[in-house]
Every structure is written in C-alpha cells, then in structure tokens.
Coordinates of C-alpha atoms in Angstrom, one line a residue:
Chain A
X1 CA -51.8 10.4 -38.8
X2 CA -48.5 9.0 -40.9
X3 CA -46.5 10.8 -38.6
X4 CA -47.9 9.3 -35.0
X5 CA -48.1 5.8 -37.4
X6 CA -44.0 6.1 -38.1
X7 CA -43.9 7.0 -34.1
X8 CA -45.9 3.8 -32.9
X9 CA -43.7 2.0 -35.6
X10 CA -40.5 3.3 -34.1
X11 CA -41.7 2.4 -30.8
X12 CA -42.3 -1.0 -31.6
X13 CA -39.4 -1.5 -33.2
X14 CA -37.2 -0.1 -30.4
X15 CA -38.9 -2.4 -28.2
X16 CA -38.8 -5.6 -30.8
X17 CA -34.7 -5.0 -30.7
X18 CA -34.7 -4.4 -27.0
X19 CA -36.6 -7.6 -26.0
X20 CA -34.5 -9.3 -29.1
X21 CA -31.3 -8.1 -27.6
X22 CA -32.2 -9.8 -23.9
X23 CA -32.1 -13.0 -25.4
X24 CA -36.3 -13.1 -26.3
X25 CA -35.7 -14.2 -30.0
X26 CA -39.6 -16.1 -30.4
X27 CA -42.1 -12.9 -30.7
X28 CA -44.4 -15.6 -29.0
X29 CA -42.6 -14.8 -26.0
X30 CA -42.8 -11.4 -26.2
X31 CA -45.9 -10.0 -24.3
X32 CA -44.6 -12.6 -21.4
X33 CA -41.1 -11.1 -21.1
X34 CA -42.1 -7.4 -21.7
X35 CA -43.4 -7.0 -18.1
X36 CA -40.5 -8.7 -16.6
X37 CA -38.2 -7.2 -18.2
X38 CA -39.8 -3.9 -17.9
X39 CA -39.6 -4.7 -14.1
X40 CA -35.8 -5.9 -14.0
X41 CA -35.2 -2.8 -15.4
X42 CA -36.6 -0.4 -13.5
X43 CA -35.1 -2.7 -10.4
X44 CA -31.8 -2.2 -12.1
X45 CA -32.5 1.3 -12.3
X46 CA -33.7 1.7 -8.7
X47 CA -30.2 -0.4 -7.8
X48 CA -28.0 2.1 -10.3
X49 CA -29.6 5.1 -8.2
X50 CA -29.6 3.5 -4.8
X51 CA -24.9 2.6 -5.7
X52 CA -25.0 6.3 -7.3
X53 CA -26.5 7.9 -3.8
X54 CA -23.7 5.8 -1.9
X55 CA -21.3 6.8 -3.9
X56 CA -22.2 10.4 -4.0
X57 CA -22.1 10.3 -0.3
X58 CA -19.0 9.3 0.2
X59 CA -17.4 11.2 -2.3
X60 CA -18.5 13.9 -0.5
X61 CA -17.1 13.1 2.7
X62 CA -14.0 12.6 1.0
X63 CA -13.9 16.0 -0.1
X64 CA -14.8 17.0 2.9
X65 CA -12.0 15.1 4.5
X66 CA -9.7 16.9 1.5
X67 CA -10.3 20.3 2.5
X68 CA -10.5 19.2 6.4
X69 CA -13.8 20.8 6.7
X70 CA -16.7 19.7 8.9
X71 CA -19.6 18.4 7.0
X72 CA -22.2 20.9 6.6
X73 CA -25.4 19.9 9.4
X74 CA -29.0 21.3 9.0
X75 CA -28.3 24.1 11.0
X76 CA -25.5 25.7 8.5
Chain B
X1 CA 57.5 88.2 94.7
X2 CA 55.4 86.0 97.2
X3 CA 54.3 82.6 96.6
X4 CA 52.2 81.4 93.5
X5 CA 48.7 81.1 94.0
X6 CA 47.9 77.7 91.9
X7 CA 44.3 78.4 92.5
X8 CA 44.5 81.5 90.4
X9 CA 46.5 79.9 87.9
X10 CA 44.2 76.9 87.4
X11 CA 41.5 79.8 87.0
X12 CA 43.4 81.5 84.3
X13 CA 43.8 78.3 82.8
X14 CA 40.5 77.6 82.5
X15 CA 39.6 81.1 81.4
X16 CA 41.7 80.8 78.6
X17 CA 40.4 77.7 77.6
X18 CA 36.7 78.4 77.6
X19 CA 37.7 81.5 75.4
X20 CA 39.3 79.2 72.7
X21 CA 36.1 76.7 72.7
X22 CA 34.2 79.7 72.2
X23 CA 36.1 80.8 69.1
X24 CA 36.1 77.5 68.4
X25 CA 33.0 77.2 68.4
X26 CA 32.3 80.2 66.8
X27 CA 34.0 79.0 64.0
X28 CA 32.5 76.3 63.0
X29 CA 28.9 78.2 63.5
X30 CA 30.3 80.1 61.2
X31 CA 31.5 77.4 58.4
X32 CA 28.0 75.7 59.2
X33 CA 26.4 78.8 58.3
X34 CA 27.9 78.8 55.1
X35 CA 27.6 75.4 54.1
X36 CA 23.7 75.2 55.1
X37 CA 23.5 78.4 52.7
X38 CA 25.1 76.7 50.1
X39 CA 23.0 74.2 50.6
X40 CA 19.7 75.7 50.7
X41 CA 21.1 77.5 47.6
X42 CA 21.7 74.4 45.5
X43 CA 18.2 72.5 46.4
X44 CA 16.3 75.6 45.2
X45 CA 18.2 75.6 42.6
X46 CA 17.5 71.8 41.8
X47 CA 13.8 72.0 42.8
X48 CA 13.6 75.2 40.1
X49 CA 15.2 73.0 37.9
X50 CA 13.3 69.2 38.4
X51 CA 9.8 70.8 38.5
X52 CA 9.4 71.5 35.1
X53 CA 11.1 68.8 34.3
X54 CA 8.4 66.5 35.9
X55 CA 5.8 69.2 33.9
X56 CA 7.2 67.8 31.3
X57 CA 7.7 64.4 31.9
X58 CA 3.8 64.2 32.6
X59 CA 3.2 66.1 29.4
X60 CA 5.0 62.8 27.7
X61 CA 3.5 60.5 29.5
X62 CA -0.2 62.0 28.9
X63 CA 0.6 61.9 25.4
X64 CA 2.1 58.4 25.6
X65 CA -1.2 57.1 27.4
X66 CA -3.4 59.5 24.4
X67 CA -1.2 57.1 21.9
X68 CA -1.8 54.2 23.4
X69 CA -5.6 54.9 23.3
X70 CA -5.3 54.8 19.9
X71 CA -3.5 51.7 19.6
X72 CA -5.7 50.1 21.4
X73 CA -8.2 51.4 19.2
X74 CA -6.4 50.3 16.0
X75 CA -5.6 47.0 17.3
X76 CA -9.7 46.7 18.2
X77 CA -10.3 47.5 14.9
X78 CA -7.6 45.6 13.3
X79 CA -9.6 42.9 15.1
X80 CA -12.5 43.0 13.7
X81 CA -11.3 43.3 10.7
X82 CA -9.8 40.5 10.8
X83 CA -12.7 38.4 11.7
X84 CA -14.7 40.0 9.2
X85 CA -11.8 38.9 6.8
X86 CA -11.9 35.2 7.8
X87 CA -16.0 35.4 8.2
X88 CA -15.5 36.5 4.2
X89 CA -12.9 34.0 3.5
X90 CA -15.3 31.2 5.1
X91 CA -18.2 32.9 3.1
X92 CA -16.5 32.6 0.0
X93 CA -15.2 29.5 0.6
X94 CA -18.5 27.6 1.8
X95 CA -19.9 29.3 -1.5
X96 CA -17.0 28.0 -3.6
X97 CA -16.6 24.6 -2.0
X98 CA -20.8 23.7 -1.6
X99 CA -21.0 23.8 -5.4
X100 CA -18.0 21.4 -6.0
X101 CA -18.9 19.3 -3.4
X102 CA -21.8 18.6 -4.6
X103 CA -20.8 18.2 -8.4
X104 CA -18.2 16.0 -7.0
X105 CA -20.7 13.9 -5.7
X106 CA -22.7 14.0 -8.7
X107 CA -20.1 12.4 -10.8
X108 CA -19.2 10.0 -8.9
X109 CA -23.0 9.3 -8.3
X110 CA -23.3 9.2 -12.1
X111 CA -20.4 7.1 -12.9
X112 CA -21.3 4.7 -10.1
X113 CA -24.8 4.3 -11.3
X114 CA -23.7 4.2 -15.2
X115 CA -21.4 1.2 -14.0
X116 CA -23.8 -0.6 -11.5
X117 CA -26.4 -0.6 -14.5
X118 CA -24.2 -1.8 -17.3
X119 CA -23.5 -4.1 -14.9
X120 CA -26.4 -5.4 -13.8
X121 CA -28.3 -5.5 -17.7
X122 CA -24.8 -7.1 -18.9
X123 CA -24.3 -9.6 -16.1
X124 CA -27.4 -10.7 -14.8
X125 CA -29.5 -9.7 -11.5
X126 CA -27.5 -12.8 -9.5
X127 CA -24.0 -11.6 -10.6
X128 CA -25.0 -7.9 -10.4
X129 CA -25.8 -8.3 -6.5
X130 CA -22.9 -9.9 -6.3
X131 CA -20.9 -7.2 -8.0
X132 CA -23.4 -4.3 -5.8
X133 CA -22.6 -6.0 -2.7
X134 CA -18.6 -5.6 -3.3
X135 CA -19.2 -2.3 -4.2
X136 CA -21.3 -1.2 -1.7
X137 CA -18.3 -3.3 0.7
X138 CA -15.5 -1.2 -1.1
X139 CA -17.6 2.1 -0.4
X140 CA -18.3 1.2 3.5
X141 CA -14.5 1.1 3.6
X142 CA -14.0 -2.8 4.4
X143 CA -11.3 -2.7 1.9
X144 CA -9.5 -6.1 4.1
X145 CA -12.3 -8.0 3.0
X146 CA -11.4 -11.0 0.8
X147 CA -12.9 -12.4 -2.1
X148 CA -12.1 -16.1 -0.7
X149 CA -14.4 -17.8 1.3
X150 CA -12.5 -17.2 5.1
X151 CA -10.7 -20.4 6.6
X152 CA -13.4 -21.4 9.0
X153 CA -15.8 -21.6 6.1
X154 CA -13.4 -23.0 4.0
X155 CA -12.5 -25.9 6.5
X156 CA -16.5 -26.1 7.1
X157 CA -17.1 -26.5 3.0
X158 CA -14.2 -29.3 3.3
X159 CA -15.8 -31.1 6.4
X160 CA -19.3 -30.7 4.7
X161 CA -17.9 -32.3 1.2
X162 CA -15.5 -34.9 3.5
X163 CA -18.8 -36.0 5.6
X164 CA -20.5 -36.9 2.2
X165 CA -18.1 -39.0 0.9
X166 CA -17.7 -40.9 4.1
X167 CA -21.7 -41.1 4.1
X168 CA -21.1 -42.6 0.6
X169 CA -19.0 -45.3 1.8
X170 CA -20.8 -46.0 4.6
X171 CA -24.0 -46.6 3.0
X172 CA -22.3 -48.7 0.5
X173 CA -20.4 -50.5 3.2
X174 CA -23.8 -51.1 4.8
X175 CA -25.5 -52.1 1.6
X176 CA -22.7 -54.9 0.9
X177 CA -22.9 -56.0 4.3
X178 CA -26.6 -56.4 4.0
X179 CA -26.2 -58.3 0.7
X180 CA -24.0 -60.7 2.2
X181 CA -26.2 -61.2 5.2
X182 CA -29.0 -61.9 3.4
X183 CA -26.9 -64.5 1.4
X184 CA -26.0 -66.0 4.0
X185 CA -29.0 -66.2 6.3
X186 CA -31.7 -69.2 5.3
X187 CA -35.3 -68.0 4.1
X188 CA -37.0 -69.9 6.7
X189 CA -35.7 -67.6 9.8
X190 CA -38.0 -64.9 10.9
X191 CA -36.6 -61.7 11.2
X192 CA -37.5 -60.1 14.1
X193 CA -39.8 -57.1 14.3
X194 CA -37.4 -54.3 13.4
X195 CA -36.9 -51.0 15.7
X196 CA -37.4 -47.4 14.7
X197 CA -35.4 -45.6 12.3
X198 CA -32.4 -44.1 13.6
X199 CA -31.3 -40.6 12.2
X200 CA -28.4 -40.7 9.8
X201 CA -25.2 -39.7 11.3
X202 CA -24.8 -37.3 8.4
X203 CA -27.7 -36.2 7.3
X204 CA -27.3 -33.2 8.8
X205 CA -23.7 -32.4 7.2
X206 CA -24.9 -32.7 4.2
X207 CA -27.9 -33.1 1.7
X208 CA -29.0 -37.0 0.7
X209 CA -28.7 -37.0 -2.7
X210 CA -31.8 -38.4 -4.4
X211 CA -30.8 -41.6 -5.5
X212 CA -29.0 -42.9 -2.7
X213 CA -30.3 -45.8 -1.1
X214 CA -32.5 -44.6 2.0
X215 CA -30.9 -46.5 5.7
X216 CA -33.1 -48.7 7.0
X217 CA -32.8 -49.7 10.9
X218 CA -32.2 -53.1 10.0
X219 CA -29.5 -52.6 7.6
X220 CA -28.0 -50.3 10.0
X221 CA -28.5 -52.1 13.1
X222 CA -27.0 -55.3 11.2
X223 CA -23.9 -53.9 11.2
X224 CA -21.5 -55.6 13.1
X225 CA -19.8 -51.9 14.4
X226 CA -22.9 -51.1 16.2
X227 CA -22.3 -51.1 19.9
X228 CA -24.3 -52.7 22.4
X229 CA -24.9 -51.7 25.9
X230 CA -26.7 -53.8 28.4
X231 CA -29.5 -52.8 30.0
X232 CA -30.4 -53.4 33.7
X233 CA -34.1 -53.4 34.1
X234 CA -35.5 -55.0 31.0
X235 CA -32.7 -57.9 30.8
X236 CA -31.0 -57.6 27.1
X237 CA -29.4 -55.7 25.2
X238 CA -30.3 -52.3 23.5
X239 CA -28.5 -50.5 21.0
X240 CA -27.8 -47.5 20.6
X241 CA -26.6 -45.7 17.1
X242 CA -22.9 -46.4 15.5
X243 CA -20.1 -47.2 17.9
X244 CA -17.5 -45.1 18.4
X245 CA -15.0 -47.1 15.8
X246 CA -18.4 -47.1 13.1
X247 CA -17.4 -43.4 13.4
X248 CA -13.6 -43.5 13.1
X249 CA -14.0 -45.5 10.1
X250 CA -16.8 -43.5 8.4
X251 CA -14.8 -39.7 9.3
X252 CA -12.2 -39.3 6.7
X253 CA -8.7 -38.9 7.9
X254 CA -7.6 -35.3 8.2
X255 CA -3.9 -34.8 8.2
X256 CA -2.8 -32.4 10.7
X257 CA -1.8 -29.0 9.5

C-alpha cells in the first residue's frame, strides 16, 4: 500500500513539475491545462514522428543514391 | 655418164629427209619417255609422302576441335560462375546494405523527430509549424527557397501599408473639409436628401481600423475632387466616386526603381 502510495506520489509530482514547467504556476489552473497539454503533446509527438518518417525517407534515398542502387520495390 | 635425172635426186632428197625426222622424232619419244617416267616417279613419290601428312594434319585438327570443346565448355562454365559470383555479391550486398539502410534511416528519423519535438515543446505550436514547414521545405529539396517574403509580395505588403496611409489622409482631408463646410454653410439651409453610400476606395487594400471615422456619402460627395458627369435622360448631374486627380492625390508617390 506505501509502496503504490510513493508511486501515485511520484506521479503527481512528475506531473505538478511538468504542468509547472509549461508556464501553469496557479494549481487552480491545473485540471484545465492538463488535457490541453496532454493533447499538444501528443500533437507534438504525432508532428516529431510524422518529420522523423520524412526524414528517414529521404535518408534512405540518399543512401540509395550513395551506393547507386535502385530502391528496393515490393516485388524484391 | 648420161644426164642427171633431177627427179631421182629430188627423191633421194626427200628420202633422206623423212629418215632424219624419223630419228628425230624418235628421239624426242625417246627423251619424252624418260621425262614422263621421271615424272610419274616423283608424284608417287609426293602422293606417298603428302598422304600421311594430311593423316596427320586431320589427326591435329580433330584434336584441335576435341580442345576447343573443352574450351567452350570451360568458358560455359566460367560463365556461370561468374553470374553465380555476382548473384552472391548482389546477395551479400542487398543483405549488408538493407540493414544500414534502414538504420540509416532510423537515425536520421530519430534525430529529426528528437529536434522537431524540442522544438516544438520549447518554441511553441505557431513557431514549431513554422520551423516543421522549413524543414519539411529543406527535406523536399527546395533548398532556393528564401526566408524573405518574395518581391511581388514584398511590393504587395508596401502597396497594402502605402494605401492605408493615403486612406488616412484622405479621410482626414475629408473630415477637415467637412468641418469647414459645415462652418461655413448657415443652419437654415436644408441639406438635401443624401445618396447611397459609396464603397471606400481602400477598403479593400486594407483593414479600417476601428476608430477611424466611418465615410459618409455626404462627406464624401462634398468634396470638391469628385467628378461630375452629365447625364442625358434625367437632366443634371450624377456623380460618380473620386475623380481621377482625388486618386492621384490619395496614391502615395512611388519613385521609380
């Protein structure tokens, strides 16, 4: 029971500092921000993933370019 | 002795004569004979000689064919050897380069997406999509695009901001003139009915601000630029927006480049 206690602590903690360190100093504001900024960052995210695919992709066609090889179709 | 008989000595003559063509002729019978034995001698001897000498030569070029064969057959195999060589090499190096590739392309998918992040949590969603949309330029390859606004939008920011001031003055120019007029004319003249609201000239240039004075037709139409045009059927004049040195005057003057 302590043990899932010091957890739930940690947890709110961790999210206290987070929501403190996006500018959320009143605790009033808190349980309006949380969701938003739960949602800018999982839109953050989903932007950080969509640049990391593009950028995989054409790294790869560098590389391909590099070693003067076709890029691999479905059939290969 | 009697008389020579030249009949019998053209006869003798011609005895003697066909006797030496015959010994003549023997003769060379005789040397012919020889030589065709000689002759016959040596091609038996070269036809004893050639023949096996052709045996041979067929021998050689049997074998020579045989070899050949087998060259062929190497070559064949050397062949496929070598396309079982570069179908190895291609193996090897589709299984060596598929791997890199793709962890290639995972770092750079990582780094990218670390740095779009930071960006975005550090900068703000407005300045992030600024910053993704330059990087997302840079990564399409449009690496001519400029940061500056392009000339034709620059010169269309200038006319926009140009336009507003001279909507400026010419609403204060209107407003004094207005002023003035209404100093000037008595209190006991009716104004006539006034006509519809004309557009502003520059309302579509740029936004009104909030506090500047709204046009009215009158003040407009009291200006003393506004152009009048007669009108045939309904005997008068109608008027019809600012004249053409109203606009001369409002437009600010662009030096030529």
């Amino acid at each position: 029971m302590k043990r899932i206690l010091k957890v739930v602590l940690a947890a709110a903690g961790l999210v206290s500092g987070w929501l403190y360190s996006r500018g959320v100093t009143n605790p009033k504001d808190w349980p309006k921000r949380l969701p938003k900024e739960i949602s800018a960052l999982w839109d953050d995210l989903d932007e950080a993933m969509a640049a990391g695919r593009r950028a995989a992709s054409e790294r790869e066609r560098e590389f391909d370019r590099e070693i003067g090889r076709r890029p691999p179709t479905e059939h290969d | 002795m009697g008389s020579i008989n030249w009949t019998d000595v053209l006869k003798g003559a011609t005895a003697f004569f066909l006797v030496m063509a015959g010994i003549g002729t023997v003769y060379v019978c005789v040397r012919l004979g020889g030589l065709l034995a000689r002759m016959a001698k040596t091609v038996g001897a070269m036809t004893d000689e050639v023949v096996p000498i052709l045996t041979r030569a067929q021998t050689t070029v049997d074998g020579i064919n045989l070899e050949l064969v087998r060259v062929d057959d190497i070559m064949v195999t050397a062949v496929n050897a070598t396309k079982g060589a570069e179908k190895t090499v291609s193996s090897i190096s589709g299984a060596v380069t598929a791997p890199v590739r793709k962890a290639s392309g995972l770092a750079a998918m990582a780094k990218e997406a670390f740095a779009t992040f930071r960006t975005r949590r550090v900068a703000g969603p407005d300045e992030a999509e600024q910053a993704a949309a330059a990087s997302v330029a840079s990564h399409v390859h449009v690496e001519d695009v400029a940061t500056e606004p392009s000339p034709e939008a620059r010169a269309a920011d200038e006319f926009r901001a140009a336009a507003g001031a001279a909507g400026e003055r010419f609403r204060a120019a209107v407003a004094d003139h207005k002023a003035r007029a209404d100093a000037t004319v008595p209190a006991t003249v009716v104004a006539p009915a006034p006509p519809p609201l004309r557009e502003d000239p520059f309302a579509k240039h740029v936004a009104a601000p909030t506090d500047a004075p709204a046009l009215d037709a009158q003040t407009v139409d009291s200006d003393e630029h506004t152009q009048e045009f007669p009108v045939t059927a309904g005997g008068g004049a109608r008027r019809r927006g600012p004249s053409l040195s109203q606009i001369s005057w409002a437009l600010p003057k662009r030096s030529v480049r």
